[in-house]
DNA sequence: ATTATATGCAATAATTTGGTTGCATGTAAA
DNA sequence: TTTACATGCAACCAAATTATTGCATATAAT
């Protein structure tokens, strides 16, 4: 879960995911063309995405193709979104109460 | 969105959110008691959570109370989970195809 | 066989992050 | 009005992150 959030915590990496959303299965070279930084920098970002299991690699000859994997994102949903949703109404109510108590100087 | 992901990308900060899940509206001192690091370290983590809008502060006398805010997490869902879900079946299919082409050496 | 292309590996440098410590300030209690 | 408590501010340090560069290797094309 830590690697997943860290992978998503960088704009460049989210941009790479966006590129794969737009066109899945691109090679390293194709992805690099659309970025401003060096190939090695892009490689490192992609490595983190692979380690977070967000991107799957398929070698085709000398080309390395990159495919999106949606599974880890679903885990975020289950672990965090669901949790927040469950607490949502209660949390907002206690916050509201606290704010009222504070402004009313009870 | 960047601050949000970065805020969630640290285990200590997710632990602080967990503490507030368990007991919403805790003061800085109460949160610190449950952590191993210095008060200042905790303060800095909480500041990032505030800037990501995940935690809302209410001052009560000399105490600073911390409340969860579920809204930004919902934004993650809309921006990322939804997007992944929409592409999910298509992405898995193209990946499957690529894997088959690769192993069959066509 | 030679050349061009696609990628990997390793050393390095700059920046960001996570943490500590010491001192200052504001609020409540004795 | 002292004293204790809750927190803020700032300087500083170590470790992790991001990016660059130069060279090496493997595959494809001529």
Coordinates of C-alpha atoms (C1' of nucleotides) in Angstrom, one line a residue:
Chain A
X1 CA 0.0 0.0 0.0
X2 CA 3.0 2.3 0.7
X3 CA 4.5 1.7 -2.7
X4 CA 1.2 2.3 -4.3
X5 CA 0.6 5.7 -2.7
X6 CA 4.2 6.7 -3.3
X7 CA 3.9 5.8 -6.9
X8 CA 0.8 8.0 -7.3
X9 CA 2.4 10.8 -5.3
X10 CA 4.3 12.2 -8.3
X11 CA 2.9 14.3 -11.1
X12 CA 5.3 12.8 -13.7
X13 CA 4.1 9.3 -12.9
X14 CA 0.5 10.3 -13.0
X15 CA 1.2 11.8 -16.4
X16 CA 2.6 8.5 -17.6
X17 CA -0.5 6.7 -16.4
X18 CA -2.5 9.3 -18.3
X19 CA -0.5 8.6 -21.5
X20 CA -1.3 4.9 -21.0
X21 CA -4.9 5.7 -20.5
X22 CA -4.9 7.5 -23.8
X23 CA -2.9 4.8 -25.6
X24 CA -2.3 1.5 -23.8
X25 CA 0.7 -0.7 -24.5
X26 CA 3.3 2.0 -25.5
X27 CA 7.0 1.3 -25.6
X28 CA 9.5 3.1 -23.4
X29 CA 10.6 5.2 -26.4
X30 CA 7.1 6.2 -27.3
X31 CA 6.4 7.3 -23.7
X32 CA 9.7 9.3 -23.6
X33 CA 8.9 11.2 -26.7
X34 CA 6.0 12.8 -24.9
X35 CA 8.0 13.7 -21.8
X36 CA 10.6 16.5 -21.4
X37 CA 13.1 14.7 -19.2
X38 CA 15.8 12.1 -20.0
X39 CA 15.0 8.5 -20.9
X40 CA 16.6 7.3 -17.7
X41 CA 14.4 9.5 -15.6
X42 CA 11.3 8.1 -17.3
X43 CA 12.7 4.6 -16.9
X44 CA 13.0 5.1 -13.2
X45 CA 9.4 6.5 -12.9
X46 CA 8.1 3.5 -14.8
X47 CA 10.0 1.2 -12.5
X48 CA 8.2 2.6 -9.5
X49 CA 4.9 2.2 -11.4
X50 CA 5.8 -1.5 -12.1
X51 CA 6.7 -2.1 -8.4
X52 CA 3.4 -0.6 -7.4
X53 CA 1.8 -3.0 -9.8
X54 CA 0.1 -0.2 -11.6
X55 CA 1.9 -1.0 -14.9
X56 CA 2.7 -4.4 -16.4
X57 CA 5.6 -5.0 -18.8
X58 CA 5.6 -7.1 -21.9
X59 CA 8.8 -7.5 -23.9
X60 CA 8.4 -7.7 -27.6
X61 CA 11.8 -8.1 -29.3
X62 CA 13.9 -5.2 -28.2
X63 CA 10.8 -3.1 -27.3
X64 CA 9.4 -2.9 -23.8
X65 CA 5.6 -2.4 -23.8
X66 CA 3.7 -0.9 -20.9
X67 CA 0.2 -1.8 -19.9
X68 CA -2.1 -0.4 -17.2
X69 CA -3.2 -2.6 -14.4
X70 CA -6.3 -1.3 -12.6
X71 CA -6.2 -3.8 -9.6
X72 CA -4.2 -1.8 -7.1
X73 CA -6.4 1.3 -7.5
X74 CA -9.3 -0.9 -6.5
X75 CA -7.4 -1.7 -3.3
X76 CA -7.2 2.0 -2.5
X77 CA -11.0 2.1 -2.9
X78 CA -11.6 -0.8 -0.5
X79 CA -9.0 0.3 2.1
X80 CA -9.6 4.0 2.1
X81 CA -12.7 5.2 0.2
X82 CA -14.9 2.6 1.9
X83 CA -13.5 3.5 5.3
X84 CA -14.1 7.2 4.8
X85 CA -17.6 6.6 3.4
X86 CA -18.5 4.5 6.5
X87 CA -17.4 7.3 8.8
X88 CA -18.6 10.1 6.6
X89 CA -21.8 11.2 8.2
X90 CA -20.6 10.7 11.7
X91 CA -17.4 12.6 11.0
X92 CA -19.2 15.6 9.5
X93 CA -21.6 15.7 12.4
X94 CA -18.9 15.7 15.1
X95 CA -17.0 18.3 13.2
X96 CA -20.1 20.5 12.9
X97 CA -20.8 20.1 16.6
X98 CA -17.2 21.0 17.5
X99 CA -17.4 24.1 15.3
X100 CA -20.7 25.2 16.9
X101 CA -19.3 24.7 20.4
X102 CA -16.3 26.7 19.5
X103 CA -18.1 29.7 18.1
X104 CA -20.7 29.7 20.8
X105 CA -18.0 29.7 23.5
X106 CA -19.9 27.3 25.7
Chain B
X1 CA -4.4 16.5 -6.2
X2 CA -0.6 16.5 -5.8
X3 CA -0.7 17.5 -2.2
X4 CA -3.4 14.9 -1.5
X5 CA -1.5 12.0 -2.9
X6 CA 1.7 13.2 -1.3
X7 CA -0.1 13.5 2.1
X8 CA -1.3 9.9 1.8
X9 CA 2.2 8.6 0.6
X10 CA 3.6 8.4 4.1
X11 CA 2.9 5.7 6.6
X12 CA 3.1 8.0 9.6
X13 CA 0.4 10.2 8.1
X14 CA -1.9 7.3 7.3
X15 CA -1.4 6.2 10.9
X16 CA -2.5 9.6 12.1
X17 CA -5.6 9.3 9.9
X18 CA -6.2 5.9 11.5
X19 CA -6.0 7.4 14.9
X20 CA -8.6 10.0 14.0
X21 CA -10.8 7.2 12.4
X22 CA -10.7 5.5 15.8
X23 CA -11.2 8.7 17.8
X24 CA -12.1 11.9 15.9
X25 CA -11.3 15.4 17.2
X26 CA -8.1 14.6 19.1
X27 CA -5.7 17.3 20.2
X28 CA -2.1 17.5 19.1
X29 CA -0.9 16.2 22.5
X30 CA -3.3 13.2 22.4
X31 CA -2.1 12.3 18.9
X32 CA 1.6 12.6 20.0
X33 CA 1.2 10.2 22.9
X34 CA 0.4 7.4 20.5
X35 CA 3.4 8.1 18.2
X36 CA 7.1 7.4 18.8
X37 CA 8.6 10.6 17.3
X38 CA 8.9 14.1 18.6
X39 CA 5.9 16.5 18.8
X40 CA 7.4 18.7 16.1
X41 CA 7.6 15.8 13.7
X42 CA 4.0 15.0 14.3
X43 CA 3.1 18.7 13.9
X44 CA 4.7 18.7 10.5
X45 CA 2.9 15.6 9.4
X46 CA -0.4 17.1 10.5
X47 CA 0.4 20.3 8.6
X48 CA 0.6 18.3 5.4
X49 CA -2.7 16.6 6.2
X50 CA -4.3 20.0 6.7
X51 CA -2.9 21.4 3.5
X52 CA -4.3 18.3 1.7
X53 CA -7.6 19.2 3.3
X54 CA -7.8 15.7 4.9
X55 CA -7.8 17.1 8.4
X56 CA -9.6 20.2 9.7
X57 CA -8.4 22.1 12.8
X58 CA -10.6 23.6 15.5
X59 CA -8.9 25.6 18.2
X60 CA -10.4 25.2 21.7
X61 CA -8.5 27.4 24.2
X62 CA -4.9 26.3 24.1
X63 CA -5.8 23.0 22.5
X64 CA -5.8 22.3 18.8
X65 CA -8.3 19.7 17.8
X66 CA -8.1 17.6 14.6
X67 CA -11.1 16.3 12.6
X68 CA -11.2 14.1 9.6
X69 CA -12.5 15.5 6.3
X70 CA -13.6 12.8 3.8
X71 CA -14.1 15.1 0.8
X72 CA -10.6 14.9 -0.8
X73 CA -10.8 11.1 -0.7
X74 CA -14.0 11.2 -2.7
X75 CA -12.1 13.3 -5.3
X76 CA -9.5 10.5 -5.7
X77 CA -12.4 8.2 -6.4
X78 CA -13.9 10.4 -9.0
X79 CA -10.6 11.3 -10.7
X80 CA -8.8 7.9 -10.6
X81 CA -11.0 5.0 -9.5
X82 CA -13.8 5.9 -11.9
X83 CA -11.3 6.4 -14.7
X84 CA -9.7 3.0 -14.1
X85 CA -13.0 1.3 -13.8
X86 CA -14.1 2.7 -17.2
X87 CA -10.9 1.4 -18.8
X88 CA -10.8 -1.8 -16.8
X89 CA -12.2 -4.4 -19.2
X90 CA -10.6 -2.9 -22.2
X91 CA -7.2 -2.6 -20.6
X92 CA -7.3 -6.2 -19.4
X93 CA -8.3 -7.4 -22.8
X94 CA -5.5 -5.6 -24.7
X95 CA -3.0 -6.9 -22.1
X96 CA -4.3 -10.4 -22.6
X97 CA -4.0 -10.1 -26.3
X98 CA -0.4 -8.8 -26.1
X99 CA 0.6 -11.6 -23.8
X100 CA -0.8 -14.2 -26.2
X101 CA 0.9 -12.6 -29.2
X102 CA 4.2 -12.5 -27.2
X103 CA 4.1 -16.2 -26.1
X104 CA 2.9 -17.5 -29.5
X105 CA 5.8 -15.7 -31.3
X106 CA 3.6 -14.7 -34.2
Chain C
dA1 C1' 29.2 -7.8 -41.0
dT2 C1' 28.2 -3.3 -40.0
dT3 C1' 25.2 0.1 -38.5
dA4 C1' 21.2 1.9 -36.2
dT5 C1' 17.8 1.4 -32.6
dA6 C1' 15.9 0.3 -27.9
dT7 C1' 17.0 -0.4 -23.7
dG8 C1' 19.9 -1.3 -19.2
dC9 C1' 23.4 -0.2 -15.6
dA10 C1' 26.2 2.8 -12.5
dA11 C1' 28.1 6.9 -10.7
dT12 C1' 26.9 11.4 -9.5
dA13 C1' 24.6 15.8 -8.1
dA14 C1' 20.6 18.6 -6.6
dT15 C1' 16.4 18.8 -4.2
dT16 C1' 13.0 17.3 -1.1
dT17 C1' 11.6 14.9 3.0
dG18 C1' 11.5 13.4 7.7
dG19 C1' 13.3 14.1 11.9
dT20 C1' 15.6 16.5 16.0
dT21 C1' 16.6 20.2 19.3
dG22 C1' 16.2 24.7 21.7
dC23 C1' 13.7 28.6 22.6
dA24 C1' 9.4 31.5 22.4
dT25 C1' 4.4 32.4 23.0
dG26 C1' -0.2 32.0 24.6
dT27 C1' -3.6 29.9 27.7
dA28 C1' -5.2 27.8 31.9
dA29 C1' -4.6 26.6 36.9
dA30 C1' -2.7 27.4 41.8
Chain D
dT1 C1' 0.9 36.6 39.8
dT2 C1' 3.5 32.7 39.5
dT3 C1' 3.6 28.1 37.6
dA4 C1' 2.4 24.5 34.5
dC5 C1' 0.7 23.1 30.1
dA6 C1' -0.2 23.1 24.9
dT7 C1' 1.6 24.6 21.0
dG8 C1' 4.5 27.5 17.4
dC9 C1' 8.8 28.9 15.2
dA10 C1' 13.4 28.3 13.3
dA11 C1' 17.9 26.2 12.6
dC12 C1' 19.9 22.2 11.6
dC13 C1' 21.0 17.3 10.0
dA14 C1' 20.4 12.7 7.7
dA15 C1' 18.3 10.0 4.4
dA16 C1' 15.5 9.4 0.4
dT17 C1' 14.1 11.1 -4.1
dT18 C1' 14.6 12.9 -8.7
dA19 C1' 17.3 13.8 -12.5
dT20 C1' 21.6 13.8 -15.4
dT21 C1' 25.4 11.7 -17.9
dG22 C1' 28.4 8.2 -20.0
dC23 C1' 29.0 3.7 -21.2
dA24 C1' 27.4 -1.2 -22.1
dT25 C1' 24.3 -4.7 -24.2
dA26 C1' 20.9 -6.8 -27.1
dT27 C1' 17.9 -6.8 -31.1
dA28 C1' 16.7 -5.3 -35.8
dA29 C1' 17.7 -3.4 -40.3
dT30 C1' 21.1 -2.6 -44.4

